[in-house]
Amino acid sequence: MDFKQHIRQIADFPKPGINFFDISTLIRHAEAWSTATELLTEATARWNPDLYAAIDARGFLVASPIAVNAGRGLVMVRKKGKLPGEVRRAQYGLEYGSDEVEIQIDAVHPGQKIVIVDDLLATGGTILAAAKLLREAGANVVGAACVIELAFLNGRARLEMPVTSLVSYDSE
């Protein structure tokens, strides 16, 4: 299946000069979405994770069906101020700014194997921040998965774990 046919690109969002890769059109197509999540489930199974870590917000949409398909639990990596209770926090850079992510202090246990899931890999900053939080909690980040990889931004080269993606764009 050609997933690129189901991914819309929106120019100048969220700010001028940024080309946004929108998965809402993929999610709307039941067969394509089901195939995408099944393929990502199969691709991440080789790492035998205990849990999947979903990055706020579109990563939740991707990771949830993968975790269910794999029979595993899900940890939320949220933007600052969205989780109750005590949290760990890390700042990260975006293609168009910076932000912070958090996990609850008891979200993972030492030694658990985690696969981080997001909709898109650009510079790698968000996944790196999530990995930092998970490792600080004692977890073993065994891989990362995404629907879209913007290869021209070289995010994969910054990551310290194997990565799988369904679609790669070599230029904007």
PDB file of C-alpha atoms in Angstrom:
ATOM      1  CA  MET A   1       0.000   0.000   0.000  1.00  0.00           C
ATOM      2  CA  ASP A   2       1.251   3.478  -0.875  1.00  0.00           C
ATOM      3  CA  PHE A   3       0.703   5.355   2.384  1.00  0.00           C
ATOM      4  CA  LYS A   4       1.861   8.621   0.824  1.00  0.00           C
ATOM      5  CA  GLN A   5      -1.451   8.696  -1.066  1.00  0.00           C
ATOM      6  CA  HIS A   6      -3.173   8.992   2.313  1.00  0.00           C
ATOM      7  CA  ILE A   7      -0.939  11.678   3.866  1.00  0.00           C
ATOM      8  CA  ARG A   8      -1.794  15.307   3.210  1.00  0.00           C
ATOM      9  CA  GLN A   9       0.840  18.039   3.203  1.00  0.00           C
ATOM     10  CA  ILE A  10      -0.125  21.522   4.394  1.00  0.00           C
ATOM     11  CA  ALA A  11       2.206  24.414   3.613  1.00  0.00           C
ATOM     12  CA  ASP A  12       3.055  27.095   6.170  1.00  0.00           C
ATOM     13  CA  PHE A  13       1.668  25.262   9.222  1.00  0.00           C
ATOM     14  CA  PRO A  14       2.086  25.774  12.140  1.00  0.00           C
ATOM     15  CA  LYS A  15       4.098  28.767  10.930  1.00  0.00           C
ATOM     16  CA  PRO A  16       5.410  30.132   7.603  1.00  0.00           C
ATOM     17  CA  GLY A  17       8.079  27.977   5.999  1.00  0.00           C
ATOM     18  CA  ILE A  18       7.000  24.708   7.651  1.00  0.00           C
ATOM     19  CA  ASN A  19       5.466  21.947   5.523  1.00  0.00           C
ATOM     20  CA  PHE A  20       3.136  19.964   7.821  1.00  0.00           C
ATOM     21  CA  PHE A  21       2.634  16.252   7.120  1.00  0.00           C
ATOM     22  CA  ASP A  22      -0.934  15.494   8.229  1.00  0.00           C
ATOM     23  CA  ILE A  23      -1.946  11.933   9.184  1.00  0.00           C
ATOM     24  CA  SER A  24      -5.632  12.827   9.689  1.00  0.00           C
ATOM     25  CA  THR A  25      -6.307  11.786   6.093  1.00  0.00           C
ATOM     26  CA  LEU A  26      -4.592   8.429   6.740  1.00  0.00           C
ATOM     27  CA  ILE A  27      -6.594   7.829   9.924  1.00  0.00           C
ATOM     28  CA  ARG A  28      -9.844   8.569   8.067  1.00  0.00           C
ATOM     29  CA  HIS A  29      -9.171   5.712   5.648  1.00  0.00           C
ATOM     30  CA  ALA A  30     -10.013   2.559   7.647  1.00  0.00           C
ATOM     31  CA  GLU A  31      -8.148   0.058   5.468  1.00  0.00           C
ATOM     32  CA  ALA A  32      -5.007   2.177   5.180  1.00  0.00           C
ATOM     33  CA  TRP A  33      -5.002   2.972   8.912  1.00  0.00           C
ATOM     34  CA  SER A  34      -5.526  -0.652   9.881  1.00  0.00           C
ATOM     35  CA  THR A  35      -2.723  -1.750   7.556  1.00  0.00           C
ATOM     36  CA  ALA A  36      -0.397   0.960   8.892  1.00  0.00           C
ATOM     37  CA  THR A  37      -0.898  -0.008  12.532  1.00  0.00           C
ATOM     38  CA  GLU A  38      -0.587  -3.721  11.754  1.00  0.00           C
ATOM     39  CA  LEU A  39       2.709  -3.139   9.931  1.00  0.00           C
ATOM     40  CA  LEU A  40       4.071  -1.039  12.798  1.00  0.00           C
ATOM     41  CA  THR A  41       2.982  -3.712  15.292  1.00  0.00           C
ATOM     42  CA  GLU A  42       4.871  -6.357  13.304  1.00  0.00           C
ATOM     43  CA  ALA A  43       7.928  -4.122  12.909  1.00  0.00           C
ATOM     44  CA  THR A  44       8.184  -3.376  16.639  1.00  0.00           C
ATOM     45  CA  ALA A  45       7.503  -6.948  17.799  1.00  0.00           C
ATOM     46  CA  ARG A  46      11.160  -7.864  17.127  1.00  0.00           C
ATOM     47  CA  TRP A  47      12.144  -5.655  20.087  1.00  0.00           C
ATOM     48  CA  ASN A  48       9.753  -7.520  22.433  1.00  0.00           C
ATOM     49  CA  PRO A  49       8.729  -4.424  24.412  1.00  0.00           C
ATOM     50  CA  ASP A  50       7.020  -4.533  27.775  1.00  0.00           C
ATOM     51  CA  LEU A  51       5.326  -1.198  27.048  1.00  0.00           C
ATOM     52  CA  TYR A  52       4.852   1.348  24.308  1.00  0.00           C
ATOM     53  CA  ALA A  53       5.444   5.039  25.078  1.00  0.00           C
ATOM     54  CA  ALA A  54       3.153   7.337  23.096  1.00  0.00           C
ATOM     55  CA  ILE A  55       4.160  10.946  22.466  1.00  0.00           C
ATOM     56  CA  ASP A  56       1.492  13.636  22.832  1.00  0.00           C
ATOM     57  CA  ALA A  57      -0.727  14.022  20.859  1.00  0.00           C
ATOM     58  CA  ARG A  58      -0.762  12.249  17.498  1.00  0.00           C
ATOM     59  CA  GLY A  59       1.574   9.602  18.888  1.00  0.00           C
ATOM     60  CA  PHE A  60      -1.348   8.539  21.101  1.00  0.00           C
ATOM     61  CA  LEU A  61      -3.364   7.761  17.967  1.00  0.00           C
ATOM     62  CA  VAL A  62      -0.553   5.663  16.497  1.00  0.00           C
ATOM     63  CA  ALA A  63       0.616   3.875  19.643  1.00  0.00           C
ATOM     64  CA  SER A  64      -2.788   2.894  21.023  1.00  0.00           C
ATOM     65  CA  PRO A  65      -3.743   0.375  18.316  1.00  0.00           C
ATOM     66  CA  ILE A  66      -0.158  -0.925  18.202  1.00  0.00           C
ATOM     67  CA  ALA A  67      -0.165  -1.584  21.951  1.00  0.00           C
ATOM     68  CA  VAL A  68      -3.567  -3.292  21.739  1.00  0.00           C
ATOM     69  CA  ASN A  69      -2.451  -5.402  18.750  1.00  0.00           C
ATOM     70  CA  ALA A  70       0.703  -6.413  20.626  1.00  0.00           C
ATOM     71  CA  GLY A  71      -1.084  -7.097  23.916  1.00  0.00           C
ATOM     72  CA  ARG A  72       1.056  -4.533  25.738  1.00  0.00           C
ATOM     73  CA  GLY A  73       0.424  -1.489  27.887  1.00  0.00           C
ATOM     74  CA  LEU A  74       0.872   2.152  26.993  1.00  0.00           C
ATOM     75  CA  VAL A  75       2.671   5.027  28.737  1.00  0.00           C
ATOM     76  CA  MET A  76       1.783   8.617  27.875  1.00  0.00           C
ATOM     77  CA  VAL A  77       4.559  11.137  27.221  1.00  0.00           C
ATOM     78  CA  ARG A  78       2.645  14.406  27.551  1.00  0.00           C
ATOM     79  CA  LYS A  79       3.298  18.060  26.994  1.00  0.00           C
ATOM     80  CA  LYS A  80       4.077  20.091  30.112  1.00  0.00           C
ATOM     81  CA  GLY A  81       1.258  20.479  32.607  1.00  0.00           C
ATOM     82  CA  LYS A  82      -1.056  17.761  31.264  1.00  0.00           C
ATOM     83  CA  LEU A  83      -0.365  14.918  33.730  1.00  0.00           C
ATOM     84  CA  PRO A  84      -1.556  14.707  37.334  1.00  0.00           C
ATOM     85  CA  GLY A  85       0.765  13.813  40.170  1.00  0.00           C
ATOM     86  CA  GLU A  86       4.545  13.887  40.333  1.00  0.00           C
ATOM     87  CA  VAL A  87       6.299  13.981  36.949  1.00  0.00           C
ATOM     88  CA  ARG A  88       9.708  13.880  35.291  1.00  0.00           C
ATOM     89  CA  ARG A  89      10.255  16.622  32.702  1.00  0.00           C
ATOM     90  CA  ALA A  90      12.594  17.182  29.742  1.00  0.00           C
ATOM     91  CA  GLN A  91      12.907  20.054  27.284  1.00  0.00           C
ATOM     92  CA  TYR A  92      13.396  19.458  23.562  1.00  0.00           C
ATOM     93  CA  GLY A  93      13.813  21.373  20.324  1.00  0.00           C
ATOM     94  CA  LEU A  94      11.354  21.287  17.462  1.00  0.00           C
ATOM     95  CA  GLU A  95      11.859  22.123  13.814  1.00  0.00           C
ATOM     96  CA  TYR A  96      10.009  25.356  14.668  1.00  0.00           C
ATOM     97  CA  GLY A  97      10.737  26.073  18.382  1.00  0.00           C
ATOM     98  CA  SER A  98      11.015  24.226  21.704  1.00  0.00           C
ATOM     99  CA  ASP A  99       8.727  22.532  24.218  1.00  0.00           C
ATOM    100  CA  GLU A 100       8.754  20.233  27.247  1.00  0.00           C
ATOM    101  CA  VAL A 101       7.425  16.719  27.788  1.00  0.00           C
ATOM    102  CA  GLU A 102       6.633  14.802  30.954  1.00  0.00           C
ATOM    103  CA  ILE A 103       5.955  11.305  32.223  1.00  0.00           C
ATOM    104  CA  GLN A 104       4.451  10.388  35.546  1.00  0.00           C
ATOM    105  CA  ILE A 105       7.107   9.418  38.058  1.00  0.00           C
ATOM    106  CA  ASP A 106       5.679   5.869  38.336  1.00  0.00           C
ATOM    107  CA  ALA A 107       4.957   5.386  34.602  1.00  0.00           C
ATOM    108  CA  VAL A 108       7.679   2.769  34.065  1.00  0.00           C
ATOM    109  CA  HIS A 109       9.781   0.491  36.214  1.00  0.00           C
ATOM    110  CA  PRO A 110      13.529  -0.153  36.059  1.00  0.00           C
ATOM    111  CA  GLY A 111      14.435  -2.711  33.416  1.00  0.00           C
ATOM    112  CA  GLN A 112      11.228  -2.467  31.389  1.00  0.00           C
ATOM    113  CA  LYS A 113      11.756  -2.515  27.627  1.00  0.00           C
ATOM    114  CA  ILE A 114      10.049   0.417  25.921  1.00  0.00           C
ATOM    115  CA  VAL A 115       9.330   1.309  22.293  1.00  0.00           C
ATOM    116  CA  ILE A 116       8.637   5.014  21.733  1.00  0.00           C
ATOM    117  CA  VAL A 117       5.916   5.797  19.181  1.00  0.00           C
ATOM    118  CA  ASP A 118       5.078   9.058  17.435  1.00  0.00           C
ATOM    119  CA  ASP A 119       3.376  10.016  14.212  1.00  0.00           C
ATOM    120  CA  LEU A 120       6.437  11.697  12.711  1.00  0.00           C
ATOM    121  CA  LEU A 121      10.215  11.735  13.069  1.00  0.00           C
ATOM    122  CA  ALA A 122      11.680  15.097  12.047  1.00  0.00           C
ATOM    123  CA  THR A 123      14.751  16.308  13.938  1.00  0.00           C
ATOM    124  CA  GLY A 124      14.444  13.590  16.593  1.00  0.00           C
ATOM    125  CA  GLY A 125      14.135  16.065  19.465  1.00  0.00           C
ATOM    126  CA  THR A 126      10.840  14.793  20.826  1.00  0.00           C
ATOM    127  CA  ILE A 127      11.895  11.155  20.761  1.00  0.00           C
ATOM    128  CA  LEU A 128      15.230  12.039  22.381  1.00  0.00           C
ATOM    129  CA  ALA A 129      13.436  13.883  25.190  1.00  0.00           C
ATOM    130  CA  ALA A 130      11.046  10.962  25.727  1.00  0.00           C
ATOM    131  CA  ALA A 131      13.973   8.516  25.768  1.00  0.00           C
ATOM    132  CA  LYS A 132      15.782  10.666  28.336  1.00  0.00           C
ATOM    133  CA  LEU A 133      12.769  10.610  30.654  1.00  0.00           C
ATOM    134  CA  LEU A 134      12.260   6.874  30.284  1.00  0.00           C
ATOM    135  CA  ARG A 135      15.946   6.119  30.852  1.00  0.00           C
ATOM    136  CA  GLU A 136      16.034   8.354  33.934  1.00  0.00           C
ATOM    137  CA  ALA A 137      13.264   6.142  35.303  1.00  0.00           C
ATOM    138  CA  GLY A 138      15.425   3.069  34.657  1.00  0.00           C
ATOM    139  CA  ALA A 139      13.668   1.811  31.533  1.00  0.00           C
ATOM    140  CA  ASN A 140      15.494   0.348  28.536  1.00  0.00           C
ATOM    141  CA  VAL A 141      14.440   2.127  25.324  1.00  0.00           C
ATOM    142  CA  VAL A 142      14.735  -0.634  22.719  1.00  0.00           C
ATOM    143  CA  GLY A 143      13.366   1.165  19.670  1.00  0.00           C
ATOM    144  CA  ALA A 144      11.253   3.913  18.157  1.00  0.00           C
ATOM    145  CA  ALA A 145       8.497   3.765  15.575  1.00  0.00           C
ATOM    146  CA  CYS A 146       6.690   6.364  13.507  1.00  0.00           C
ATOM    147  CA  VAL A 147       4.407   6.594  10.528  1.00  0.00           C
ATOM    148  CA  ILE A 148       6.367   9.343   8.747  1.00  0.00           C
ATOM    149  CA  GLU A 149      10.090  10.057   8.678  1.00  0.00           C
ATOM    150  CA  LEU A 150      11.415  13.321   7.251  1.00  0.00           C
ATOM    151  CA  ALA A 151      14.759  11.861   6.213  1.00  0.00           C
ATOM    152  CA  PHE A 152      16.022  15.222   4.910  1.00  0.00           C
ATOM    153  CA  LEU A 153      16.125  16.486   8.539  1.00  0.00           C
ATOM    154  CA  ASN A 154      18.420  13.592   9.635  1.00  0.00           C
ATOM    155  CA  GLY A 155      16.549  12.897  12.883  1.00  0.00           C
ATOM    156  CA  ARG A 156      17.338   9.184  12.752  1.00  0.00           C
ATOM    157  CA  ALA A 157      21.072   9.939  12.993  1.00  0.00           C
ATOM    158  CA  ARG A 158      20.505  11.687  16.356  1.00  0.00           C
ATOM    159  CA  LEU A 159      18.666   8.781  17.937  1.00  0.00           C
ATOM    160  CA  GLU A 160      20.363   6.193  20.135  1.00  0.00           C
ATOM    161  CA  MET A 161      18.013   3.334  19.291  1.00  0.00           C
ATOM    162  CA  PRO A 162      16.818   1.465  16.205  1.00  0.00           C
ATOM    163  CA  VAL A 163      13.981   3.181  14.335  1.00  0.00           C
ATOM    164  CA  THR A 164      11.258   1.925  12.051  1.00  0.00           C
ATOM    165  CA  SER A 165       9.020   4.103   9.876  1.00  0.00           C
ATOM    166  CA  LEU A 166       6.384   3.367   7.235  1.00  0.00           C
ATOM    167  CA  VAL A 167       6.956   6.352   4.951  1.00  0.00           C
ATOM    168  CA  SER A 168      10.096   8.383   4.326  1.00  0.00           C
ATOM    169  CA  TYR A 169      10.299  11.745   2.610  1.00  0.00           C
ATOM    170  CA  ASP A 170      13.726  12.681   1.232  1.00  0.00           C
ATOM    171  CA  SER A 171      12.842  16.323   0.565  1.00  0.00           C
ATOM    172  CA  GLU A 172      10.252  18.887   1.583  1.00  0.00           C
TER     173      GLU A 172
END
